[in-house]
PDB file of C-alpha atoms in Angstrom:
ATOM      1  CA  UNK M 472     117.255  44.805  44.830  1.00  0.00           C
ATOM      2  CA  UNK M 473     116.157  41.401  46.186  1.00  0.00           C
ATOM      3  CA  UNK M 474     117.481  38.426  44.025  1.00  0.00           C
ATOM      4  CA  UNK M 475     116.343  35.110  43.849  1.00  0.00           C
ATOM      5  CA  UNK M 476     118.567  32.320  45.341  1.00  0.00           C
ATOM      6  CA  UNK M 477     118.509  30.603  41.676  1.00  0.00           C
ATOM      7  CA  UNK M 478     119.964  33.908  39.623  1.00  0.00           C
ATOM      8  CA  UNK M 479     122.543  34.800  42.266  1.00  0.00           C
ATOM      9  CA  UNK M 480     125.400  33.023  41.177  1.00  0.00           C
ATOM     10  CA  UNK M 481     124.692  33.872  37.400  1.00  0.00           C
ATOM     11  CA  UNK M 482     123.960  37.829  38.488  1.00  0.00           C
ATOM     12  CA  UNK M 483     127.691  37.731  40.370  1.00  0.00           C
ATOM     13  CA  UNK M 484     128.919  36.481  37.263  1.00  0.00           C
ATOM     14  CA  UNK M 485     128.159  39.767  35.219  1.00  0.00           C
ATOM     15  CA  UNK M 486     128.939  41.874  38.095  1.00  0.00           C
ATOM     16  CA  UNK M 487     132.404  40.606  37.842  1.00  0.00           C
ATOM     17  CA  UNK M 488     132.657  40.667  34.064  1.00  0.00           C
ATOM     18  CA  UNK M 489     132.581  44.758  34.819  1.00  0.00           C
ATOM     19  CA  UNK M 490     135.687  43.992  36.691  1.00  0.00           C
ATOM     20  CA  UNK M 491     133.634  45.100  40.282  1.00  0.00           C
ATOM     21  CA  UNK M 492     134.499  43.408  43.739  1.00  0.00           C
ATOM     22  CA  UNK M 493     131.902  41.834  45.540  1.00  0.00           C
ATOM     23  CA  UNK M 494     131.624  41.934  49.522  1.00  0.00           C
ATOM     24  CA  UNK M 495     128.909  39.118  51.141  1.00  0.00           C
ATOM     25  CA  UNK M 496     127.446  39.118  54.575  1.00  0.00           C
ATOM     26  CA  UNK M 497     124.603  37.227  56.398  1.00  0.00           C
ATOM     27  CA  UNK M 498     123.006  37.105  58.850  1.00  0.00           C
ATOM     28  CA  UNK M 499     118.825  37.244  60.453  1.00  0.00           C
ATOM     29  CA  UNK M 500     118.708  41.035  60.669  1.00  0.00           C
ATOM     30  CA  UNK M 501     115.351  39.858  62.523  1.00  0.00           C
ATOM     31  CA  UNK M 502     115.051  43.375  64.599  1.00  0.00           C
ATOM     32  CA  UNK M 503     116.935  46.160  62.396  1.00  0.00           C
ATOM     33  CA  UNK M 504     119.177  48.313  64.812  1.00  0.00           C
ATOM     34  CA  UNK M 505     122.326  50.667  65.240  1.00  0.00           C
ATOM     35  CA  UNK M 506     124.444  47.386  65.310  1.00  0.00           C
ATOM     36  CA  UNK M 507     123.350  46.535  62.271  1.00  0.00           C
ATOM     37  CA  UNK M 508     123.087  49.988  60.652  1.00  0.00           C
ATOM     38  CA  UNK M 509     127.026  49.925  61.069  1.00  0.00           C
ATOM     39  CA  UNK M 510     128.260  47.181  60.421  1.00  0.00           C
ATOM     40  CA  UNK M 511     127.100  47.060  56.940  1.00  0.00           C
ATOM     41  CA  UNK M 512     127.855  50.494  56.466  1.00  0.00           C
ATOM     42  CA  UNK M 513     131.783  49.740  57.151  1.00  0.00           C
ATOM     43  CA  UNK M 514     130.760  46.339  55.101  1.00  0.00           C
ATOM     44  CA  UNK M 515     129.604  48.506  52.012  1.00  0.00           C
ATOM     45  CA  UNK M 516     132.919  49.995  52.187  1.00  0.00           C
ATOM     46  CA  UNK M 517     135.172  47.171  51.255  1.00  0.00           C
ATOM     47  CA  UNK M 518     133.870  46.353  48.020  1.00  0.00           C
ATOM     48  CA  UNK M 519     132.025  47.677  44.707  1.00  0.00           C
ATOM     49  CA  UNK M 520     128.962  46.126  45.798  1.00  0.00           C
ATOM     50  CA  UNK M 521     127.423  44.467  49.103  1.00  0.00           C
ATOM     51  CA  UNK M 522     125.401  41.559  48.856  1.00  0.00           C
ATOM     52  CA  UNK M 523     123.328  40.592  52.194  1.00  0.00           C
ATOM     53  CA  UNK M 524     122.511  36.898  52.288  1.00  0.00           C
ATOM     54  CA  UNK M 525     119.452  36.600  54.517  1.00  0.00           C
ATOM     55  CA  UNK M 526     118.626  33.759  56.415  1.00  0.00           C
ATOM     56  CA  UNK M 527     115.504  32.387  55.670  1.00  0.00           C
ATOM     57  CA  UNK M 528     112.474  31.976  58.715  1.00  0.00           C
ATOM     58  CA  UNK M 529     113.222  28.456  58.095  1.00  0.00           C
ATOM     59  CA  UNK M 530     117.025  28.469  59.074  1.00  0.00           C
ATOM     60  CA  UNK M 531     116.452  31.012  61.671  1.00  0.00           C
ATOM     61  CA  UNK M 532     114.222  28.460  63.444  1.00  0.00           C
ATOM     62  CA  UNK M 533     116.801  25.941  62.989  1.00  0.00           C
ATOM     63  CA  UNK M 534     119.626  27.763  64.229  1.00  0.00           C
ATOM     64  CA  UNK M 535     118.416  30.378  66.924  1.00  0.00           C
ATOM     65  CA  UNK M 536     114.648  29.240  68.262  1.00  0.00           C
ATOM     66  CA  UNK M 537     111.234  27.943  67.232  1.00  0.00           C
ATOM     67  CA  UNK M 538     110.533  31.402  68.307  1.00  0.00           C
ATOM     68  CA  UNK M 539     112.222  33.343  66.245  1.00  0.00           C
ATOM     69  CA  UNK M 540     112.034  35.115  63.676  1.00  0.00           C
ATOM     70  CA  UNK M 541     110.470  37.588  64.970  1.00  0.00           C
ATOM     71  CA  UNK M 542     109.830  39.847  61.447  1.00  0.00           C
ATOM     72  CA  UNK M 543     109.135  37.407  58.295  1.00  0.00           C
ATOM     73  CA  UNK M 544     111.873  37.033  55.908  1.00  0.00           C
ATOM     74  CA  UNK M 545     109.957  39.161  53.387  1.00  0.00           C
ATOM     75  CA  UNK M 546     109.795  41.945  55.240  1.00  0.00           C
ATOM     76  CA  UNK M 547     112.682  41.823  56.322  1.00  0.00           C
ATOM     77  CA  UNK M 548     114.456  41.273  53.083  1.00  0.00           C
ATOM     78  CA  UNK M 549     112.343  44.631  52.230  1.00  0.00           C
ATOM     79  CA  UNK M 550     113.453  46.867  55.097  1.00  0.00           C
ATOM     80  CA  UNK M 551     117.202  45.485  54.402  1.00  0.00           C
ATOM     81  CA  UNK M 552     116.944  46.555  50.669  1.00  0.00           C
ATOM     82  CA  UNK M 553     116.343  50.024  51.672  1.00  0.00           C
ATOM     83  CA  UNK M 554     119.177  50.825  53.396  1.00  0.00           C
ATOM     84  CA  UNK M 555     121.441  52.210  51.584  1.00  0.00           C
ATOM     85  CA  UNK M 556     125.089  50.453  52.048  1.00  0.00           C
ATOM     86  CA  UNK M 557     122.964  47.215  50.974  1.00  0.00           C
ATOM     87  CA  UNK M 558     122.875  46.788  46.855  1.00  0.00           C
ATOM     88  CA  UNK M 559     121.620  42.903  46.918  1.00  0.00           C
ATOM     89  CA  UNK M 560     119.437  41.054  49.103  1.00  0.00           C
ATOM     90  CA  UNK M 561     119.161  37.408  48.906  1.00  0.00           C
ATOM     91  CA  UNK M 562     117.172  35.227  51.074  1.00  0.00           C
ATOM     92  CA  UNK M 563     118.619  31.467  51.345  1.00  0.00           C
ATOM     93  CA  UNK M 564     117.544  28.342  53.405  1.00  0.00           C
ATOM     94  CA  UNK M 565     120.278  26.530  54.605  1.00  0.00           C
ATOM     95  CA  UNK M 566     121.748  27.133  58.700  1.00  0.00           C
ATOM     96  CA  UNK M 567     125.352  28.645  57.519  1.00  0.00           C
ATOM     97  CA  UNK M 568     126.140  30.501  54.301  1.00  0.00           C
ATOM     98  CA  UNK M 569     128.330  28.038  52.687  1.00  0.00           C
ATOM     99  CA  UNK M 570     126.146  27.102  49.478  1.00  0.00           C
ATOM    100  CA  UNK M 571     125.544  31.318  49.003  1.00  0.00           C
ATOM    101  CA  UNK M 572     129.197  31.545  49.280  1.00  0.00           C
ATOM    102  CA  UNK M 573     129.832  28.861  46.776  1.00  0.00           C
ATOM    103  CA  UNK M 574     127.659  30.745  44.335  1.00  0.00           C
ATOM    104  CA  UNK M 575     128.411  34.497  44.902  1.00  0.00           C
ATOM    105  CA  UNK M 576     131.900  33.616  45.236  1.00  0.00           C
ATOM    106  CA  UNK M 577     132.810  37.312  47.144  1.00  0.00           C
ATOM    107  CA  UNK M 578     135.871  38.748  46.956  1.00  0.00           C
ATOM    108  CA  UNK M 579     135.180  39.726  50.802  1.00  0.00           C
ATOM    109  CA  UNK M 580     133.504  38.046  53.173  1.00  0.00           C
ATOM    110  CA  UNK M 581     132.541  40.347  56.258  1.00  0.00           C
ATOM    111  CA  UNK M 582     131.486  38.574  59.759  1.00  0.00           C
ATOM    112  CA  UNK M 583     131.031  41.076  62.833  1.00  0.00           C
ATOM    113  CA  UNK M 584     133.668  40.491  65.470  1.00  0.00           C
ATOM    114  CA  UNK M 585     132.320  38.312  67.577  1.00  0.00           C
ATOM    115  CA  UNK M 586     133.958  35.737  65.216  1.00  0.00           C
ATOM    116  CA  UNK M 587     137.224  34.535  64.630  1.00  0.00           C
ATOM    117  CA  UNK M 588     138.588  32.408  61.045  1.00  0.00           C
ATOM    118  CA  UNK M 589     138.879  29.293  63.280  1.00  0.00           C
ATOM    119  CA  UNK M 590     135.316  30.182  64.969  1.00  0.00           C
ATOM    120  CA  UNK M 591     133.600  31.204  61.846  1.00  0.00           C
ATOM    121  CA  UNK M 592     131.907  27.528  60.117  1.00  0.00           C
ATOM    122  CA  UNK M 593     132.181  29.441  56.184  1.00  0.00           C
ATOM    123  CA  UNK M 594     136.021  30.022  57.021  1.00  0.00           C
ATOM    124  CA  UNK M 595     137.285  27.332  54.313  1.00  0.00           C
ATOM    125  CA  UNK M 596     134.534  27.563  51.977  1.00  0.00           C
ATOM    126  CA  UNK M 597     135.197  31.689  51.503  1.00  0.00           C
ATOM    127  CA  UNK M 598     138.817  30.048  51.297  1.00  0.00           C
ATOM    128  CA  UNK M 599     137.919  27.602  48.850  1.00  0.00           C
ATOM    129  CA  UNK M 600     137.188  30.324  46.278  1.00  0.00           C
ATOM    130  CA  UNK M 601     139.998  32.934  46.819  1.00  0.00           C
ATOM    131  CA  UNK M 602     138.298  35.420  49.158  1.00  0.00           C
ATOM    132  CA  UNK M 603     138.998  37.277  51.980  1.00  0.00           C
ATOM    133  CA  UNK M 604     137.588  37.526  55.175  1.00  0.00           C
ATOM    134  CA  UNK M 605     137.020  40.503  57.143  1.00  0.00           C
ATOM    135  CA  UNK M 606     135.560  41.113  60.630  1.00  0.00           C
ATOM    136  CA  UNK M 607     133.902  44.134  61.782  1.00  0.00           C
ATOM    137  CA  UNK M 608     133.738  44.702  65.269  1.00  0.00           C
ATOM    138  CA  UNK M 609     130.423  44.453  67.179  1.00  0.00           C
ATOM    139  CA  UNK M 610     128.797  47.540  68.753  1.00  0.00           C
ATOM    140  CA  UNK M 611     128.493  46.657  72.246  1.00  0.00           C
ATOM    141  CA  UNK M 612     124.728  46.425  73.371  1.00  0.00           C
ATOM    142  CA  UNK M 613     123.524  46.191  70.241  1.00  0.00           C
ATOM    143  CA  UNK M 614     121.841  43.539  69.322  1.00  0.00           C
ATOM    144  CA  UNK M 615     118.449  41.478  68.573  1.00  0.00           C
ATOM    145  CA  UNK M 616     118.334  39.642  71.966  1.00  0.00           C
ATOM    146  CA  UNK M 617     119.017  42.971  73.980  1.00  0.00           C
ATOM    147  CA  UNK M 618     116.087  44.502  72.368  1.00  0.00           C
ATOM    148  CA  UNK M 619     113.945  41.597  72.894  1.00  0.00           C
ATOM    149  CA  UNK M 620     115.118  41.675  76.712  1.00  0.00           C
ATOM    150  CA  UNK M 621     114.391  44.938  77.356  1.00  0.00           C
ATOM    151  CA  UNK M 622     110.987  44.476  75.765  1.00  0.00           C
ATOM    152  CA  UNK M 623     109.881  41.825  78.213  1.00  0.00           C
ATOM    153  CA  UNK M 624     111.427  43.686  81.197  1.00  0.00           C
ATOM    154  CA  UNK M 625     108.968  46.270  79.987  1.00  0.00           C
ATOM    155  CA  UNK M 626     105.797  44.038  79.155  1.00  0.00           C
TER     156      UNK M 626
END
């Protein structure tokens, strides 16, 4: 189910008046691979429920390229919300996932590996509220850019 950015933190509320534990991630998710298949698989596992935050077109231009992204957030918000580990899907604007975080409040916070607490910019804001963080490691040669690469070594 997609939410909107405005009924998130309201929505979390009631999830956790059923006494259920909440797991975030975000992320692009621009090109959906293997990587990404796993990691929120092991994600879905920590928690009741796994809610994506997805970064907007607008952030993704801000942080990663004018290029990029390469799939509009709608669609990919859509092709995210069918996977199965994935219960909510929420797109938001800003470059990291502090303000999400300050509204879903997770009991979990899952980066992929390739971060550390000191590396990882949300690192006192998940602390802030009481959660935990949790890294998953990456699957090597997985990932967005590798696909893109190969593409234009093909093209």
């Amino acid at each position: 189910m997609i939410i909107d950015i405005q009924d998130i933190e309201k929505f979390c509320e009631i999830l956790r008046k059923g006494n259920k534990t909440i797991a975030l991630t975000n992320g692009t998710f621009d090109l959906i691979h293997a990587g990404h298949v796993r990691y929120l698989n092991e994600a879905s596992k920590l928690a009741d429920y796994l809610i994506l935050g997805l970064n907007s077109d607008q952030s993704v231009k801000q942080y990663k390229s004018d290029k990029r992204p390469i799939v509009p957030q709608k669609e990919r918000a859509e092709v995210i919300d069918s996977l199965k580990a994935v219960d909510y899907v929420v797109i938001f604007d800003e470059t990291t996932a502090d303000k999400l975080i300050s509204k879903v409040k997770p009991d979990i916070y899952v980066k992929g590996g390739d971060y550390t607490e000191e590396s990882l910019p949300e690192t006192a804001t998940v602390k802030k509220y009481g959660g935990k963080i949790k890294f998953i490691k990456v699957v090597e040669g997985c990932s967005t850019t590798n696909i893109i690469q190969r593409i234009l070594e093909i093209y």
